[in-house]
JSON list of C-alpha atoms in Angstrom, two decimals:
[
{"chain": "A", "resi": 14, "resn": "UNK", "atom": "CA", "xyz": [40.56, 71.61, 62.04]},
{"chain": "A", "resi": 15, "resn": "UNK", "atom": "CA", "xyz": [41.62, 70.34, 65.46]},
{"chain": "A", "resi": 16, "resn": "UNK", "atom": "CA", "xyz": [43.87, 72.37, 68.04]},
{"chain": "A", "resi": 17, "resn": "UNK", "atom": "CA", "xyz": [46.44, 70.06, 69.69]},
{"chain": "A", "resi": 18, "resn": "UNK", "atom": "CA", "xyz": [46.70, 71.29, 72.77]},
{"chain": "A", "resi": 19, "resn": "UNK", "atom": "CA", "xyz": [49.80, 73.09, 73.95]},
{"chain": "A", "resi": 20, "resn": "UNK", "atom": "CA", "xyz": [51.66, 71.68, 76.95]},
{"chain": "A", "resi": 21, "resn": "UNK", "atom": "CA", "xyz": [53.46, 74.80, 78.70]},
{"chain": "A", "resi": 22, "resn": "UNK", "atom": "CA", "xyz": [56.86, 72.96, 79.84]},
{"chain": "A", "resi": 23, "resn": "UNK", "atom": "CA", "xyz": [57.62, 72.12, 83.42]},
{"chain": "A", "resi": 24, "resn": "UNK", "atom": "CA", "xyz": [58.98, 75.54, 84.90]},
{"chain": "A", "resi": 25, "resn": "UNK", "atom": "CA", "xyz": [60.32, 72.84, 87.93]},
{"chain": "A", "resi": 26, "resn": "UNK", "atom": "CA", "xyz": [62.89, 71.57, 86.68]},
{"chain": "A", "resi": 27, "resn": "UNK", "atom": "CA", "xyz": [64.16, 73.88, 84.00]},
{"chain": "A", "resi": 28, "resn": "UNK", "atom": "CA", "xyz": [66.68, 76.65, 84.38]},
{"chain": "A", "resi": 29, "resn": "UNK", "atom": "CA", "xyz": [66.12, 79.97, 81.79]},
{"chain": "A", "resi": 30, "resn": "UNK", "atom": "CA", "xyz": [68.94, 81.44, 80.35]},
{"chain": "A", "resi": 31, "resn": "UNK", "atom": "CA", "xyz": [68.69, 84.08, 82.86]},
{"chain": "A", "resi": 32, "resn": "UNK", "atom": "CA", "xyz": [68.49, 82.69, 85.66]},
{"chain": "A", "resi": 33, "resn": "UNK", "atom": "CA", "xyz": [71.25, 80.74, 85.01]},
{"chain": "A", "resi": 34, "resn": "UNK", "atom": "CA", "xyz": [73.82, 83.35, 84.79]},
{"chain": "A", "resi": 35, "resn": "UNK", "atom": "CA", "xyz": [72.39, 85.20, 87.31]},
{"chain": "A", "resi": 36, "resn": "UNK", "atom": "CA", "xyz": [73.46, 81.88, 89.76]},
{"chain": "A", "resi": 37, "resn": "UNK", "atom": "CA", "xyz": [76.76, 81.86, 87.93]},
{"chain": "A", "resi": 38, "resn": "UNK", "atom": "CA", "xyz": [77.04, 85.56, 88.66]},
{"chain": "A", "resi": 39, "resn": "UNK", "atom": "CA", "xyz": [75.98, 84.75, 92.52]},
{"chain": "A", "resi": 40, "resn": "UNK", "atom": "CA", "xyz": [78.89, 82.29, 92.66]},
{"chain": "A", "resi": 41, "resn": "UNK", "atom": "CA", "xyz": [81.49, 84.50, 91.27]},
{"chain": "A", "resi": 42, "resn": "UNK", "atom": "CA", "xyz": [80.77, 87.38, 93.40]},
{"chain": "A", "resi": 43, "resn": "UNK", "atom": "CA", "xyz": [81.28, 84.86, 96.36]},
{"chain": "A", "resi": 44, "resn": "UNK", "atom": "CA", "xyz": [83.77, 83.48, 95.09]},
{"chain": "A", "resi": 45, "resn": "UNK", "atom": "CA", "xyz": [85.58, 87.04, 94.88]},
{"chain": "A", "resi": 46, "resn": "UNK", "atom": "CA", "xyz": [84.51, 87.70, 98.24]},
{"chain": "A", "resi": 47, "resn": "UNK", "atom": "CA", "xyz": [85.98, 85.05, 99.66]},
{"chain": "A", "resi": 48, "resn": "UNK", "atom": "CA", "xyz": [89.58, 85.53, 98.07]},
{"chain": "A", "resi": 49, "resn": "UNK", "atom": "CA", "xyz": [89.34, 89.86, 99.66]},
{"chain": "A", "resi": 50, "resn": "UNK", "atom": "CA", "xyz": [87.86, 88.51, 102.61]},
{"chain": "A", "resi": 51, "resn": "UNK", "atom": "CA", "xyz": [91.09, 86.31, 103.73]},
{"chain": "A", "resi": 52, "resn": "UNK", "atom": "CA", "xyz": [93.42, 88.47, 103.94]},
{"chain": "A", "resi": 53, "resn": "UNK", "atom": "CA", "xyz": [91.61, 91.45, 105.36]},
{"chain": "A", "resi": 54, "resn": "UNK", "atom": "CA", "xyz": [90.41, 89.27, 108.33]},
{"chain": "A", "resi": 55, "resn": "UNK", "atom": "CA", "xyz": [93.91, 88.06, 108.62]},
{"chain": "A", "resi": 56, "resn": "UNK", "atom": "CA", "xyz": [94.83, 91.46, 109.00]},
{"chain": "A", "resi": 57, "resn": "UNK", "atom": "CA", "xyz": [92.24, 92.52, 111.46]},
{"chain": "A", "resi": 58, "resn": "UNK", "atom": "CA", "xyz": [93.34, 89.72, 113.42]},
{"chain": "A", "resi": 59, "resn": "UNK", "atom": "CA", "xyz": [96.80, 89.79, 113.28]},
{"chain": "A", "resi": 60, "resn": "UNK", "atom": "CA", "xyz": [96.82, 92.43, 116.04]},
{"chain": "A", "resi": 61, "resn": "UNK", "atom": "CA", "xyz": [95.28, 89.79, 117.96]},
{"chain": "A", "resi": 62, "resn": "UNK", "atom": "CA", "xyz": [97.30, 87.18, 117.03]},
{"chain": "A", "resi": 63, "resn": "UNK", "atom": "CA", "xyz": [100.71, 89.06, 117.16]},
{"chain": "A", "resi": 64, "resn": "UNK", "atom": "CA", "xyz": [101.10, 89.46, 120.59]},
{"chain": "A", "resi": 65, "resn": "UNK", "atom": "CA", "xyz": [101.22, 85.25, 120.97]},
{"chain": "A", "resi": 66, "resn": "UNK", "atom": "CA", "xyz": [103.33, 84.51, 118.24]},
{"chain": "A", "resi": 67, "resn": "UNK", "atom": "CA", "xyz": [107.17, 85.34, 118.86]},
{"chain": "A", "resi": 68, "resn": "UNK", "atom": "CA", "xyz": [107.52, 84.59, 114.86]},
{"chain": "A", "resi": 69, "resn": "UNK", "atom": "CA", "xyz": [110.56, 84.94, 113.88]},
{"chain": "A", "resi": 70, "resn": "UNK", "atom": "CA", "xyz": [112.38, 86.53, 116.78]},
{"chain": "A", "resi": 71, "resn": "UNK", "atom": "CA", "xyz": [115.55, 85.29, 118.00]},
{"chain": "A", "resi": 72, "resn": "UNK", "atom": "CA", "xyz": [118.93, 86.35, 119.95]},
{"chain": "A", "resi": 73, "resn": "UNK", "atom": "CA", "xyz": [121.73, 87.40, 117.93]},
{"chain": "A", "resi": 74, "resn": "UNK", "atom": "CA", "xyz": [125.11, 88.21, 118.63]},
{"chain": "A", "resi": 75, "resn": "UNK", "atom": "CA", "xyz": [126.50, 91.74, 117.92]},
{"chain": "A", "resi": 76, "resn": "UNK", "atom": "CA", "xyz": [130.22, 90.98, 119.04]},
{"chain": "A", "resi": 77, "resn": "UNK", "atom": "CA", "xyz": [132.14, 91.41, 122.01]},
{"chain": "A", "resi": 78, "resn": "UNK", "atom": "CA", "xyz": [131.15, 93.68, 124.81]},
{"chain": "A", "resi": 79, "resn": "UNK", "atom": "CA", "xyz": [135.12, 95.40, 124.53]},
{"chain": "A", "resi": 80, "resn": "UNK", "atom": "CA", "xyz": [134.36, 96.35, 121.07]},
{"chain": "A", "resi": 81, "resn": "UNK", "atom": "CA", "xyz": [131.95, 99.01, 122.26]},
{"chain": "A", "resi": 82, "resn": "UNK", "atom": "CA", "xyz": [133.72, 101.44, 124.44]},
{"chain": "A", "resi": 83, "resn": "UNK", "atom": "CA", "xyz": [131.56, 103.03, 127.39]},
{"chain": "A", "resi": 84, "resn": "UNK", "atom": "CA", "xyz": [130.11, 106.54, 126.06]},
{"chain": "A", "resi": 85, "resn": "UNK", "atom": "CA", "xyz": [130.07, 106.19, 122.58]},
{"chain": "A", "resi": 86, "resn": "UNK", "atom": "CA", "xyz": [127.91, 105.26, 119.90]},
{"chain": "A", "resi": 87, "resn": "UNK", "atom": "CA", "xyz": [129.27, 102.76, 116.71]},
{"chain": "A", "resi": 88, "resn": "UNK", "atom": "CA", "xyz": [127.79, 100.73, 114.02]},
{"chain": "A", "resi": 89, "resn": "UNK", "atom": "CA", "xyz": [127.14, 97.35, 114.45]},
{"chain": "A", "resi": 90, "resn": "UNK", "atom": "CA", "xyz": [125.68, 94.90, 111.85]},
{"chain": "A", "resi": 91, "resn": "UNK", "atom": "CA", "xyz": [124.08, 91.70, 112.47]},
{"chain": "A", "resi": 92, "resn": "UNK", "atom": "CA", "xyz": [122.45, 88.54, 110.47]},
{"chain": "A", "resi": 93, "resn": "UNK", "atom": "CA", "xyz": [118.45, 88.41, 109.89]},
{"chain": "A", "resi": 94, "resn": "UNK", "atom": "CA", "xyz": [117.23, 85.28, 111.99]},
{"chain": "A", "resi": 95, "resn": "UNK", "atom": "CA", "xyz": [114.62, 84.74, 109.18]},
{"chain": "A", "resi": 96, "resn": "UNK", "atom": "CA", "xyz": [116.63, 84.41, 106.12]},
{"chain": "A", "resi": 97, "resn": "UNK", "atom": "CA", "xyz": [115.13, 82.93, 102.97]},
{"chain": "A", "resi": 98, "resn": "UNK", "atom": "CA", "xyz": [117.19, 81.64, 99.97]},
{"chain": "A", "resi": 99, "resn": "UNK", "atom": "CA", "xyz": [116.67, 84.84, 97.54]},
{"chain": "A", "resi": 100, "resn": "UNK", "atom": "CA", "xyz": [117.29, 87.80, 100.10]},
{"chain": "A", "resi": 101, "resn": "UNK", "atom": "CA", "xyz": [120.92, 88.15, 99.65]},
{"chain": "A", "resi": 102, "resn": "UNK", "atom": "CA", "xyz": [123.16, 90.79, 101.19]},
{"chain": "A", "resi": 103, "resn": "UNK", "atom": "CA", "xyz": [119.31, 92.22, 102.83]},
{"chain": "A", "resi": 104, "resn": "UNK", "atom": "CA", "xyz": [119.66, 89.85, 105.76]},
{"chain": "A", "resi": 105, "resn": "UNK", "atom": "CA", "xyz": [122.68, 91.74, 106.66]},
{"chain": "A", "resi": 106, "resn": "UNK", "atom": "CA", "xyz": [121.48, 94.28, 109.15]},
{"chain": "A", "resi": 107, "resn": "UNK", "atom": "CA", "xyz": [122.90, 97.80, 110.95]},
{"chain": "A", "resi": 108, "resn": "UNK", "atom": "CA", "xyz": [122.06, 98.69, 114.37]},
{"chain": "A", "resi": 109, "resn": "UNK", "atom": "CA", "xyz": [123.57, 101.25, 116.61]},
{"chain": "A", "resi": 110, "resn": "UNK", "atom": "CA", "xyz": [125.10, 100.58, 119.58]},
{"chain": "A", "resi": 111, "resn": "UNK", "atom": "CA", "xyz": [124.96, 102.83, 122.37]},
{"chain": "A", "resi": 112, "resn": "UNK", "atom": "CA", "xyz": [127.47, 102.04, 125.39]},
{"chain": "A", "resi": 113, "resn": "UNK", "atom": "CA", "xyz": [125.85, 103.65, 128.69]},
{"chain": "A", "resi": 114, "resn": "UNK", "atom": "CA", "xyz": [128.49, 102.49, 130.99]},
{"chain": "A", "resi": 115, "resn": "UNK", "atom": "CA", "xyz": [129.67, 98.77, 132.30]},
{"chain": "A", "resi": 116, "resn": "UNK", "atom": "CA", "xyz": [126.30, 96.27, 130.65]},
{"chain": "A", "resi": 117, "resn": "UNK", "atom": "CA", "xyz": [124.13, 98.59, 130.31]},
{"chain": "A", "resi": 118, "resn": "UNK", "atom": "CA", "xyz": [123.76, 99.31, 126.59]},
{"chain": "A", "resi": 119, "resn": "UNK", "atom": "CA", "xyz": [120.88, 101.01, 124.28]},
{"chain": "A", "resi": 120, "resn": "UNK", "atom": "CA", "xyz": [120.67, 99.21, 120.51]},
{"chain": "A", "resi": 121, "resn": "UNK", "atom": "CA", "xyz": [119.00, 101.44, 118.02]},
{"chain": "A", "resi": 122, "resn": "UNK", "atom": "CA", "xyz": [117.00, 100.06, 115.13]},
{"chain": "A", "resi": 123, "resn": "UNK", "atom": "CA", "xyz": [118.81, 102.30, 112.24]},
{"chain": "A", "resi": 124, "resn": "UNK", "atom": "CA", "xyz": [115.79, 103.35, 110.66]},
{"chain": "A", "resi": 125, "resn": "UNK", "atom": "CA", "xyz": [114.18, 106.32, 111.32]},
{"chain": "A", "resi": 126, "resn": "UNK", "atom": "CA", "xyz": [110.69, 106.37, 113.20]},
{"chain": "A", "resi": 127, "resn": "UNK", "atom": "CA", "xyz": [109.13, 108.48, 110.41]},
{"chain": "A", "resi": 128, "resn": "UNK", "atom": "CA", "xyz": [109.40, 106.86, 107.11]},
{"chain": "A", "resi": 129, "resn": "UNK", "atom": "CA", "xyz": [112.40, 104.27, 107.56]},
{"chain": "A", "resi": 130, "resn": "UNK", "atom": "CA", "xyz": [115.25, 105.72, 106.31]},
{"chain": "A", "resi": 131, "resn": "UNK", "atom": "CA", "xyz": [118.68, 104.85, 108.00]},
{"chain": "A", "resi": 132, "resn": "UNK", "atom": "CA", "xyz": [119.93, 107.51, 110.42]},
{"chain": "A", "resi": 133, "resn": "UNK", "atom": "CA", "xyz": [123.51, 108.14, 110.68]},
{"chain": "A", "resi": 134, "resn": "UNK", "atom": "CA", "xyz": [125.29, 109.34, 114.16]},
{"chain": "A", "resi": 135, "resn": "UNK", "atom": "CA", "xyz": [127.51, 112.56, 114.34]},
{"chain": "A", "resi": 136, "resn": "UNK", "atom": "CA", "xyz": [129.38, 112.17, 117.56]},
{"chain": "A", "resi": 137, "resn": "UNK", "atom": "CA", "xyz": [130.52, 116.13, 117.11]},
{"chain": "A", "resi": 138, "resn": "UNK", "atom": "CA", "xyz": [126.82, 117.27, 117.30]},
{"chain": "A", "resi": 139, "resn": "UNK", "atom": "CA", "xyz": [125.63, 114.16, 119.22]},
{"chain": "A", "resi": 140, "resn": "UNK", "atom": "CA", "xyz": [122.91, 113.68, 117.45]},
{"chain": "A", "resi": 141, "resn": "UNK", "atom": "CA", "xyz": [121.72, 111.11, 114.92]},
{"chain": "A", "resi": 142, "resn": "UNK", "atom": "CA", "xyz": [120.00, 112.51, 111.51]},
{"chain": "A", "resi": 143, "resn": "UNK", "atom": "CA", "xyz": [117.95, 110.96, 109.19]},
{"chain": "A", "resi": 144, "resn": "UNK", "atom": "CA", "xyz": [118.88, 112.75, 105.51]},
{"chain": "A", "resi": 145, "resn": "UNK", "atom": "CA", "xyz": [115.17, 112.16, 104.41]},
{"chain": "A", "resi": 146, "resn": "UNK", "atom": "CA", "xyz": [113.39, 114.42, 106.07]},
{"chain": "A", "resi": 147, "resn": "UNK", "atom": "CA", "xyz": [115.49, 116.12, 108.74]},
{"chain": "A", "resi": 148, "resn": "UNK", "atom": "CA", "xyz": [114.86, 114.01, 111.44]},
{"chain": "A", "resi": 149, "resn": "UNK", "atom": "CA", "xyz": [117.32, 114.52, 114.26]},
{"chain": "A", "resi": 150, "resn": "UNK", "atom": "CA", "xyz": [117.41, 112.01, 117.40]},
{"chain": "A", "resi": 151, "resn": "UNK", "atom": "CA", "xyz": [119.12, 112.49, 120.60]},
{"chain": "A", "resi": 152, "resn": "UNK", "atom": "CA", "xyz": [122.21, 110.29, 121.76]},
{"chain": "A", "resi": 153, "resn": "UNK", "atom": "CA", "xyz": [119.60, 108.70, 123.87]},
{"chain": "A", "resi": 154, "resn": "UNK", "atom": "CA", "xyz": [117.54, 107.98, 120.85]},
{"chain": "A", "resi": 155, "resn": "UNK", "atom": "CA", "xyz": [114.54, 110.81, 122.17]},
{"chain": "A", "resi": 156, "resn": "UNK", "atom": "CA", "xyz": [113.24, 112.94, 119.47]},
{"chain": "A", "resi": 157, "resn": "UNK", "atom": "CA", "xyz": [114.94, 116.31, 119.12]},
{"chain": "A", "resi": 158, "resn": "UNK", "atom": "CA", "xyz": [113.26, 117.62, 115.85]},
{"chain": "A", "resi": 159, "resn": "UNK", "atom": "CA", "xyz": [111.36, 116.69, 112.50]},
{"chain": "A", "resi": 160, "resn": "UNK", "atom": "CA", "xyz": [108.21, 115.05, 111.50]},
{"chain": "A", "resi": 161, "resn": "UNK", "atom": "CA", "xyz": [109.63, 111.74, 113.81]},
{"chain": "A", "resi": 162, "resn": "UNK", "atom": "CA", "xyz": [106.41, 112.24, 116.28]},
{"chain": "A", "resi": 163, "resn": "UNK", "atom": "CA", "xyz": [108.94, 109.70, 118.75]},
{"chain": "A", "resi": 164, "resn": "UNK", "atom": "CA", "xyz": [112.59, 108.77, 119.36]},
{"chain": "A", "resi": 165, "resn": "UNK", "atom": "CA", "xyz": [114.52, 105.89, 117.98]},
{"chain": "A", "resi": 166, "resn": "UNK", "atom": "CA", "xyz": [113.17, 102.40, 118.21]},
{"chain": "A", "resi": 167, "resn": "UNK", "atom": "CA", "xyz": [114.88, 100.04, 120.44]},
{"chain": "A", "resi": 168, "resn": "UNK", "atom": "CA", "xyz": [116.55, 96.27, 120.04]},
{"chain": "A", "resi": 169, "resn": "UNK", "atom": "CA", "xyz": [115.91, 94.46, 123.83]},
{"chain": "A", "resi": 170, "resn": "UNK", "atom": "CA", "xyz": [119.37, 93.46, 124.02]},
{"chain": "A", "resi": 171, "resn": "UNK", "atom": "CA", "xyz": [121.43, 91.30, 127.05]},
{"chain": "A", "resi": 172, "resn": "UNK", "atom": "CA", "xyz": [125.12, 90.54, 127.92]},
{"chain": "A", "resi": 173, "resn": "UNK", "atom": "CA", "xyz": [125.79, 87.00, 128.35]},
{"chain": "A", "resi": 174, "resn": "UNK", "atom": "CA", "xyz": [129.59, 85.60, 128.53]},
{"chain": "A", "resi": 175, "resn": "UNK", "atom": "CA", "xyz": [130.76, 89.05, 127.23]},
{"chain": "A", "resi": 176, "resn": "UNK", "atom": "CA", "xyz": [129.17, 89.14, 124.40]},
{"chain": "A", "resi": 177, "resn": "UNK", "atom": "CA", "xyz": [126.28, 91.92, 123.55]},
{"chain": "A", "resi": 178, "resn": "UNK", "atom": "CA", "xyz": [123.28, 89.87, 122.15]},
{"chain": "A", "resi": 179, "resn": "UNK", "atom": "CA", "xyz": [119.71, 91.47, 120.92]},
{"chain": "A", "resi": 180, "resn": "UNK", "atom": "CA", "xyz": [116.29, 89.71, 120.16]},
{"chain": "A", "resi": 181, "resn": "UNK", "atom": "CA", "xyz": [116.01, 90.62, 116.33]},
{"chain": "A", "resi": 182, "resn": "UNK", "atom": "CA", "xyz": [114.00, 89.17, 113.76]},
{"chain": "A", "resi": 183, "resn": "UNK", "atom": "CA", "xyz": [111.80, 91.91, 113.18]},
{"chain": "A", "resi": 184, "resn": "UNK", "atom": "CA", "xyz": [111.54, 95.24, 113.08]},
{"chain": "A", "resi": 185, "resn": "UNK", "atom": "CA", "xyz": [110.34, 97.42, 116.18]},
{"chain": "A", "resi": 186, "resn": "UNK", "atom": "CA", "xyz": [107.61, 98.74, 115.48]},
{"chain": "A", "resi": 187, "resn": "UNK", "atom": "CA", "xyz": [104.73, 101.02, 117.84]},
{"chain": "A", "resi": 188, "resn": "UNK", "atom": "CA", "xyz": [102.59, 98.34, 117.61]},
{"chain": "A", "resi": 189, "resn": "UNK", "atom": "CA", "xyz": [105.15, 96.20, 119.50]},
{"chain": "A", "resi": 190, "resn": "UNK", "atom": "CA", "xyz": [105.49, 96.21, 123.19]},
{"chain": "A", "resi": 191, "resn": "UNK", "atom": "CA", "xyz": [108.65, 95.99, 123.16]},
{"chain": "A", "resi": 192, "resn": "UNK", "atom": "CA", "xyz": [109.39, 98.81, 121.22]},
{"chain": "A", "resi": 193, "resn": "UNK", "atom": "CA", "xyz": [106.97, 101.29, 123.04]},
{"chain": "A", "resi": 194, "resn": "UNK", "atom": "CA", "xyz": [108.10, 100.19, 126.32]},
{"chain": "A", "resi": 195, "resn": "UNK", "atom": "CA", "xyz": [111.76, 101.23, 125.28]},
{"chain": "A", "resi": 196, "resn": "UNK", "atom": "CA", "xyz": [110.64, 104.33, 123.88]},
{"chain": "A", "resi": 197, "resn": "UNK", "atom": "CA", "xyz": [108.69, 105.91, 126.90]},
{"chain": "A", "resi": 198, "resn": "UNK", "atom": "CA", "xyz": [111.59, 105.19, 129.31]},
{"chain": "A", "resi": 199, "resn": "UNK", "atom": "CA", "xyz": [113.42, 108.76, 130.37]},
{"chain": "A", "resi": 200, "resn": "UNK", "atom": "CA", "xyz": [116.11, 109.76, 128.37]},
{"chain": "A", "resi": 201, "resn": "UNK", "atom": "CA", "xyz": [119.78, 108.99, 129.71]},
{"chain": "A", "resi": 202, "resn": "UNK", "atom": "CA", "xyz": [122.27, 111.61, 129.82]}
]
């Protein structure tokens, strides 16, 4: 009885079961890599990038200079630069408005600098308060008490023609420059 001789195939070209899902699993785990990796370097380098882009940022009319009377502090509301079709009544933002005397004016984000929540002004204490968390702020928008760890952020505002206008678009923030430039100024009386 003759033996045909067995011809081991060609380990060259062929792929084994194995070692074809283990490339599959190689290009899946890149694959997923890739889609985490995009938008944690874009968020890495968005610090980088932020100071170049102005974004969204625009001037914005709050009204008349006359309707904010020198010493006191009132609402004011404005319209969101950046408005997309399904924000609704959310572009309509508050701000306070702090009249110092003749143009010079301090414009108060109306969140508070701990966790966001809008602050409202008591001109009888003088103070603003956030009803989250007891925050209380100054008139000058300094800290006076609560886990805030710094005073109200500020809108860089400017009086052109009468009318009190602030750069808005965004909210101030610590990382902007803006915002910690306003908020390590000395307090006004």
């Amino acid at each position: 009885m003759t033996t045909k001789p067995v011809i081991a195939p060609s380990t060259e070209n062929t792929l084994s079961r194995r070692g074809f899902f283990m490339k599959l699993g190689v290009l899946f785990n890149g694959f997923a890599t890739m889609v985490l990796a995009v938008p944690i370097a874009r968020f890495i380098l968005s610090s980088v990038t932020r100071g170049q882009a102005k974004g969204y940022l625009s001037w914005v009319p709050l009204g008349n200079v006359t309707n904010f009377p020198e010493g006191e502090t009132r609402m004011a509301t404005f319209r969101s630069p950046f408005v997309m079709p399904t924000d609704g009544k959310t572009v309509d933002t508050a701000c306070w408005v702090r009249r110092i005397s003749g143009n010079q004016f301090q414009v108060f984000a109306i969140n508070c600098a701990h966790l966001g929540c809008p602050v409202r002004w008591f001109p009888q204490s003088g103070l603003f308060m956030c009803p989250c968390h007891g925050g209380a702020y100054y008139r000058d928008g300094s800290r006076a008490s609560g886990p805030p760890e710094r005073g109200l952020f500020e809108y860089p505002y400017k009086t052109e023609n009468g009318v009190l206008t602030i750069e808005a678009g965004q909210l101030p923030t610590p990382g902007d420059p803006v915002a910690n430039v306003s908020a390590e100024k000395p307090p006004c009386a």
